[in-house]
Amino acid sequence: MASLVLGVLVSGRGSNLQSIIDAMVAGTLTARIAVVVSNKSDAFGLERAQQHGIKTVFVDPKPFKEQANPREAYDHAVLDVLKSHGVELVILAGYMRIVTAAFIQAYEGKMMNIHPSLLPSFPGLHAQKQALEWGAKVSGCTVHFVTEGMDEGPIILQAAVPVLEDDTDETLSARILEQEHRIYPEAIQLYGEGRLTIEGRCTQIEESVKQSNT
Ligand code: GRF
């Protein structure tokens, strides 16, 4: 079976990218990262990719600012990079730009994101802080398909963690991040195995077929 071709979009430290690379190295994720793209030239995620010999591309948003529709023009440039590398599944991993409808349509049902809360609770920025301020007793993370509504796409996997009395933004974020690193590679593997089906706003996960020698 040819391995799934990924394109990963990052804007920052890239620890989720690292967890995907680690899962591929460990053999729990059968996939290949064709390219890592960033809107930030100094994103640490780019360095992580380079350390593993993965191609990186920085797409500078600045030159697009002059255009009539800067966001769309920028996304078309990113799309060109992804398409020219044969990307089959787009992974948003701490990508701090809102992607345009044209981009989402080009990879409809083929783009995932991870969000640090149990969606639909606490969408948007600073989800961990939102959970603390709301007084939630449980929070977590969500891997979902990307649709036009922000953080609204069909949920693939979620993991819950407790919110403790003395939690700070940092301690809660760290507890959630540990789970992000576990479920993101898992969700990608499920996709690669062809076990995810989107039905309306839900994702069905097909049970794995157990191999038997008898
Ligand atoms: C993660 O918390 C992820 O859930 C959110 O952005 C953060 C990215 O972290 N979308 P990293 O760059 O993968 O370390």
Short mmCIF file of C-alpha atoms and ligand atoms in Angstrom, two decimals:
data_model
loop_
_atom_site.label_atom_id
_atom_site.label_comp_id
_atom_site.label_asym_id
_atom_site.label_seq_id
_atom_site.Cartn_x
_atom_site.Cartn_y
_atom_site.Cartn_z
CA MET A 1 0.00 0.00 0.00
CA ALA A 2 1.49 3.38 -1.02
CA SER A 3 1.86 5.56 2.02
CA LEU A 4 -0.32 8.60 2.52
CA VAL A 5 1.30 11.87 1.41
CA LEU A 6 1.01 14.64 4.00
CA GLY A 7 1.53 18.39 3.82
CA VAL A 8 1.87 19.98 7.25
CA LEU A 9 1.20 23.68 7.90
CA VAL A 10 2.84 25.24 10.95
CA SER A 11 3.34 28.71 12.38
CA GLY A 12 5.24 28.00 15.58
CA ARG A 13 7.06 25.47 17.72
CA GLY A 14 5.73 22.46 15.82
CA SER A 15 5.45 19.95 18.66
CA ASN A 16 2.47 18.31 16.93
CA LEU A 17 4.52 18.06 13.75
CA GLN A 18 7.19 16.38 15.86
CA SER A 19 4.69 13.87 17.25
CA ILE A 20 3.69 12.99 13.67
CA ILE A 21 7.32 12.53 12.65
CA ASP A 22 7.95 10.43 15.79
CA ALA A 23 4.95 8.20 15.03
CA MET A 24 6.22 7.66 11.49
CA VAL A 25 9.67 6.76 12.82
CA ALA A 26 8.12 4.41 15.40
CA GLY A 27 6.08 2.74 12.66
CA THR A 28 2.69 3.50 14.20
CA LEU A 29 1.88 5.96 11.40
CA THR A 30 2.26 4.92 7.79
CA ALA A 31 2.66 8.20 5.98
CA ARG A 32 5.19 10.45 4.34
CA ILE A 33 5.49 14.21 4.87
CA ALA A 34 6.16 15.68 1.42
CA VAL A 35 6.42 19.26 2.61
CA VAL A 36 6.08 21.47 5.68
CA VAL A 37 4.80 24.96 4.88
CA SER A 38 4.87 28.00 7.14
CA ASN A 39 3.75 31.61 7.07
CA LYS A 40 6.55 32.41 9.55
CA SER A 41 10.15 32.22 8.46
CA ASP A 42 11.34 31.59 12.03
CA ALA A 43 8.80 28.88 12.95
CA PHE A 44 10.65 26.23 14.94
CA GLY A 45 8.52 23.66 13.15
CA LEU A 46 10.53 24.37 9.98
CA GLU A 47 13.74 23.52 11.82
CA ARG A 48 12.28 20.31 13.19
CA ALA A 49 11.32 19.27 9.66
CA GLN A 50 14.75 20.10 8.27
CA GLN A 51 16.38 18.04 11.03
CA HIS A 52 14.51 15.06 9.62
CA GLY A 53 15.37 15.88 6.01
CA ILE A 54 11.83 17.01 5.23
CA LYS A 55 11.35 19.69 2.60
CA THR A 56 10.21 23.05 3.98
CA VAL A 57 8.71 26.08 2.26
CA PHE A 58 8.19 29.51 3.81
CA VAL A 59 5.42 31.36 2.01
CA ASP A 60 5.82 35.01 2.95
CA PRO A 61 2.44 36.73 3.36
CA LYS A 62 3.91 40.22 2.78
CA PRO A 63 3.99 40.35 -1.05
CA PHE A 64 0.32 39.32 -1.15
CA LYS A 65 -0.82 42.35 0.85
CA GLU A 66 -0.91 44.48 -2.30
CA GLN A 67 -3.35 42.16 -4.04
CA ALA A 68 -7.12 42.71 -4.28
CA ASN A 69 -7.82 39.64 -2.16
CA PRO A 70 -4.66 39.01 -0.12
CA ARG A 71 -5.92 36.00 1.83
CA GLU A 72 -7.11 34.11 -1.24
CA ALA A 73 -3.99 34.97 -3.19
CA TYR A 74 -1.86 33.73 -0.32
CA ASP A 75 -3.82 30.51 0.01
CA HIS A 76 -3.50 29.88 -3.73
CA ALA A 77 0.26 30.13 -3.37
CA VAL A 78 0.18 27.63 -0.49
CA LEU A 79 -2.13 25.38 -2.52
CA ASP A 80 0.34 25.44 -5.40
CA VAL A 81 3.07 24.23 -3.06
CA LEU A 82 0.89 21.44 -1.67
CA LYS A 83 -0.36 20.29 -5.09
CA SER A 84 3.09 20.36 -6.63
CA HIS A 85 4.27 18.03 -3.85
CA GLY A 86 1.40 15.62 -4.39
CA VAL A 87 -0.12 16.25 -0.96
CA GLU A 88 -3.18 14.07 -0.28
CA LEU A 89 -3.99 15.16 3.27
CA VAL A 90 -3.33 18.60 4.74
CA ILE A 91 -2.45 18.75 8.42
CA LEU A 92 -2.89 22.06 10.23
CA ALA A 93 -0.56 21.89 13.21
CA GLY A 94 -0.55 25.20 15.02
CA TYR A 95 -1.14 27.09 11.78
CA MET A 96 -2.14 30.58 12.90
CA ARG A 97 -3.97 31.75 9.81
CA ILE A 98 -7.62 31.44 8.95
CA VAL A 99 -7.78 29.41 5.77
CA THR A 100 -10.04 30.68 3.00
CA ALA A 101 -13.03 28.87 1.51
CA ALA A 102 -11.15 28.25 -1.76
CA PHE A 103 -8.39 26.45 0.12
CA ILE A 104 -10.85 24.38 2.15
CA GLN A 105 -12.81 23.41 -0.97
CA ALA A 106 -9.63 22.32 -2.74
CA TYR A 107 -8.98 19.85 0.11
CA GLU A 108 -12.55 19.16 1.21
CA GLY A 109 -12.59 16.22 3.60
CA LYS A 110 -8.82 16.06 3.22
CA MET A 111 -7.72 18.64 5.76
CA MET A 112 -7.43 18.15 9.52
CA ASN A 113 -6.82 20.46 12.45
CA ILE A 114 -6.14 19.94 16.14
CA HIS A 115 -7.68 22.21 18.72
CA PRO A 116 -6.81 22.32 22.44
CA SER A 117 -10.32 21.92 23.85
CA LEU A 118 -13.21 19.51 23.71
CA LEU A 119 -15.09 21.13 20.83
CA PRO A 120 -17.66 22.57 20.52
CA SER A 121 -16.57 24.09 23.85
CA PHE A 122 -14.01 26.87 23.65
CA PRO A 123 -13.35 27.36 19.94
CA GLY A 124 -10.97 30.10 18.80
CA LEU A 125 -7.83 31.40 20.43
CA HIS A 126 -6.57 30.61 23.96
CA ALA A 127 -8.85 27.61 24.41
CA GLN A 128 -7.03 26.42 27.52
CA LYS A 129 -7.39 29.85 29.18
CA GLN A 130 -11.06 29.93 28.18
CA ALA A 131 -11.60 26.54 29.87
CA LEU A 132 -9.90 27.74 33.08
CA GLU A 133 -11.84 30.98 33.17
CA TRP A 134 -15.11 29.17 32.56
CA GLY A 135 -14.38 26.89 35.49
CA ALA A 136 -14.54 23.71 33.40
CA LYS A 137 -13.63 20.57 35.37
CA VAL A 138 -12.66 18.64 32.25
CA SER A 139 -11.03 19.82 29.06
CA GLY A 140 -8.95 18.19 26.35
CA CYS A 141 -8.29 18.26 22.64
CA THR A 142 -10.07 17.56 19.38
CA VAL A 143 -8.90 16.46 15.96
CA HIS A 144 -11.44 17.47 13.34
CA PHE A 145 -11.86 17.88 9.62
CA VAL A 146 -11.61 21.48 8.50
CA THR A 147 -14.74 23.14 7.19
CA GLU A 148 -15.57 26.79 6.63
CA GLY A 149 -16.85 27.44 10.16
CA MET A 150 -13.92 27.93 12.50
CA ASP A 151 -13.28 24.82 14.67
CA GLU A 152 -16.65 23.44 13.55
CA GLY A 153 -15.77 20.53 11.27
CA PRO A 154 -16.66 16.86 11.89
CA ILE A 155 -14.87 15.55 14.96
CA ILE A 156 -12.50 12.63 14.38
CA LEU A 157 -10.98 11.98 17.80
CA GLN A 158 -11.07 13.64 21.20
CA ALA A 159 -9.16 13.11 24.43
CA ALA A 160 -10.21 14.46 27.82
CA VAL A 161 -8.04 15.59 30.72
CA PRO A 162 -9.04 16.83 34.17
CA VAL A 163 -8.77 20.52 35.01
CA LEU A 164 -7.16 20.69 38.45
CA GLU A 165 -7.82 23.25 41.19
CA ASP A 166 -4.35 24.76 40.98
CA ASP A 167 -3.98 24.62 37.20
CA THR A 168 -2.45 27.54 35.35
CA ASP A 169 -2.68 28.11 31.63
CA GLU A 170 0.74 26.44 31.35
CA THR A 171 0.02 23.33 33.40
CA LEU A 172 -3.34 22.70 31.73
CA SER A 173 -1.85 23.33 28.26
CA ALA A 174 0.94 20.84 28.96
CA ARG A 175 -1.53 18.17 30.08
CA ILE A 176 -3.63 18.72 26.97
CA LEU A 177 -0.59 18.80 24.67
CA GLU A 178 0.44 15.33 25.81
CA GLN A 179 -2.90 14.06 24.54
CA GLU A 180 -2.64 16.09 21.31
CA HIS A 181 0.60 14.29 20.54
CA ARG A 182 -1.15 10.96 21.01
CA ILE A 183 -4.37 11.49 19.07
CA TYR A 184 -3.18 13.52 16.06
CA PRO A 185 -0.98 10.75 14.62
CA GLU A 186 -3.73 8.26 15.47
CA ALA A 187 -6.35 10.25 13.51
CA ILE A 188 -4.02 10.51 10.51
CA GLN A 189 -3.42 6.76 10.61
CA LEU A 190 -7.19 6.12 10.67
CA TYR A 191 -7.55 8.34 7.61
CA GLY A 192 -4.70 6.54 5.86
CA GLU A 193 -6.35 3.20 6.54
CA GLY A 194 -9.50 4.51 4.86
CA ARG A 195 -11.50 4.10 8.04
CA LEU A 196 -12.99 7.60 8.28
CA THR A 197 -16.28 8.49 6.63
CA ILE A 198 -17.87 11.90 6.96
CA GLU A 199 -21.65 11.72 7.36
CA GLY A 200 -23.21 15.15 7.72
CA ARG A 201 -21.42 16.74 10.62
CA CYS A 202 -20.24 13.42 12.07
CA THR A 203 -17.26 11.21 11.33
CA GLN A 204 -17.83 7.47 11.38
CA ILE A 205 -14.81 5.36 12.32
CA GLU A 206 -14.81 1.90 10.82
CA GLU A 207 -13.67 -0.84 13.21
CA SER A 208 -10.32 -2.31 12.28
CA VAL A 209 -10.52 -5.71 10.66
CA LYS A 210 -8.62 -8.10 12.92
CA GLN A 211 -6.07 -10.22 11.06
CA SER A 212 -6.39 -13.91 11.82
CA ASN A 213 -4.20 -16.80 10.80
CA THR A 214 -6.72 -19.49 11.64
C1 GRF B 1 -1.55 23.28 19.85
O1 GRF B 1 -1.99 23.52 21.15
C2 GRF B 1 -2.73 23.02 18.93
O2 GRF B 1 -3.78 22.39 19.57
C3 GRF B 1 -3.11 24.41 18.50
O3 GRF B 1 -1.91 25.11 18.39
C4 GRF B 1 -0.92 24.51 19.22
C5 GRF B 1 0.23 24.17 18.34
O4 GRF B 1 1.33 23.69 19.05
N1 GRF B 1 -3.88 24.37 17.27
P1 GRF B 1 2.58 23.11 18.28
O5 GRF B 1 3.08 24.20 17.34
O6 GRF B 1 2.14 21.89 17.52
O7 GRF B 1 3.57 22.79 19.34
#
